[in-house]
Short mmCIF file of N, CA and C in Angstrom, two decimals:
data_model
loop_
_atom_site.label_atom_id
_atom_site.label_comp_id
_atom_site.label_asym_id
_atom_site.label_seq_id
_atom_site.Cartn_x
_atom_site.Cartn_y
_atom_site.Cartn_z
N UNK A 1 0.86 -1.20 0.00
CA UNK A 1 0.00 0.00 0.00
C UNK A 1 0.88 1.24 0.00
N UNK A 2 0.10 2.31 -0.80
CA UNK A 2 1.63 2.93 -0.91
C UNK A 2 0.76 4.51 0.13
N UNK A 3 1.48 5.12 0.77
CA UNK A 3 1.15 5.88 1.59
C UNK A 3 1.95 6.88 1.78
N UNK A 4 1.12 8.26 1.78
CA UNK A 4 1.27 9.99 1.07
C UNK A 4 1.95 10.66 2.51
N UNK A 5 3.14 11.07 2.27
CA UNK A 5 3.71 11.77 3.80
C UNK A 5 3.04 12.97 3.47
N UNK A 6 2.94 13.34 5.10
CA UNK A 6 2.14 14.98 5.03
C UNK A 6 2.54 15.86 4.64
N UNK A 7 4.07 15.94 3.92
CA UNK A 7 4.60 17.04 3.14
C UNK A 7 3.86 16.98 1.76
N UNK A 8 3.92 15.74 1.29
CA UNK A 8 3.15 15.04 -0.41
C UNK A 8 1.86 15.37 -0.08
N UNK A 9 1.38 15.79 0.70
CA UNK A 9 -0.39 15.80 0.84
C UNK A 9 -0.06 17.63 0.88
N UNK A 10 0.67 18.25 1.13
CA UNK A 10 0.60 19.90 1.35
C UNK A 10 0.37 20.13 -0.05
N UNK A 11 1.85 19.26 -1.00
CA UNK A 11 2.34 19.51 -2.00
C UNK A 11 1.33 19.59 -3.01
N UNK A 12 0.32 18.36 -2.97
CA UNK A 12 -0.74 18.09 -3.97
C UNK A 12 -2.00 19.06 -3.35
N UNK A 13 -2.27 19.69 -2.42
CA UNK A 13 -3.24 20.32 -1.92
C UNK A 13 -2.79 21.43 -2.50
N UNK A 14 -2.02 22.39 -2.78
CA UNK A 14 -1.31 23.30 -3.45
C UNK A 14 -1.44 23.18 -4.87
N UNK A 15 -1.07 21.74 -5.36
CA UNK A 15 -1.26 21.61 -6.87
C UNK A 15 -2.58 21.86 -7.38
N UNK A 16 -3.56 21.36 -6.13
CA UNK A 16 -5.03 20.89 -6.91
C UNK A 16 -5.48 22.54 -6.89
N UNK A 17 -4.79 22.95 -5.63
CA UNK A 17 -5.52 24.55 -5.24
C UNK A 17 -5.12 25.54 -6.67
N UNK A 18 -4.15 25.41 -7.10
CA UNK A 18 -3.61 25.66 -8.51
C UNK A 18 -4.47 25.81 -10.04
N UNK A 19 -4.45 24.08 -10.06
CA UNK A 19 -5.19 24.33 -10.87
C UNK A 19 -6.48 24.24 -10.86
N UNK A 20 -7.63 24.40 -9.73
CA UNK A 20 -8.72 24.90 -9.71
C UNK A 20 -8.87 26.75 -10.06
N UNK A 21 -8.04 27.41 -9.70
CA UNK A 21 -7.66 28.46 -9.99
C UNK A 21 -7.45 28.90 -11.34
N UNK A 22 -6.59 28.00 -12.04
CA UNK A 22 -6.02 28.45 -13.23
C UNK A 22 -7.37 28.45 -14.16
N UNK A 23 -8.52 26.81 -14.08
CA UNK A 23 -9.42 26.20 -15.06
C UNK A 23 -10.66 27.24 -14.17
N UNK A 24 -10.56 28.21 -13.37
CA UNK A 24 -11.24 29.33 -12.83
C UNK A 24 -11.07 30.31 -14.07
N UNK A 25 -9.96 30.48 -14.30
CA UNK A 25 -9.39 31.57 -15.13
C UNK A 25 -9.84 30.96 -16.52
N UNK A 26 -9.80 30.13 -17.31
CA UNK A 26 -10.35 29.52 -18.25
C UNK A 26 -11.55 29.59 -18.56
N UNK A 27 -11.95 29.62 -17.34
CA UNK A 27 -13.60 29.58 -17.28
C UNK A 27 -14.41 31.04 -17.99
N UNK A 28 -13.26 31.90 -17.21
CA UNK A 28 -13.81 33.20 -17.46
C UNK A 28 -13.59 33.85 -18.65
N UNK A 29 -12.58 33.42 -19.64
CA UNK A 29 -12.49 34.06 -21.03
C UNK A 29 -13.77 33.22 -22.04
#
C-alpha cells in the first residue's frame, strides 16, 4: 500500500488549489 507523507499531501493540496484556480481563469475568457 503505498502511503502519502504529510509534506506530499501539502504539495498536492497546493497543486489541486492551482489548478482549480487556473481552469477558474479559463472559465472566465
Amino acid at each position: 500500500v503505498y502511503k502519502v507523507h504529510p509534506e506530499h499531501k501539502k504539495v498536492l493540496a497546493l497543486i489541486s488549489e492551482y489548478a482549480e484556480k487556473v481552469t477558474a481563469v479559463d472559465y472566465e475568457k
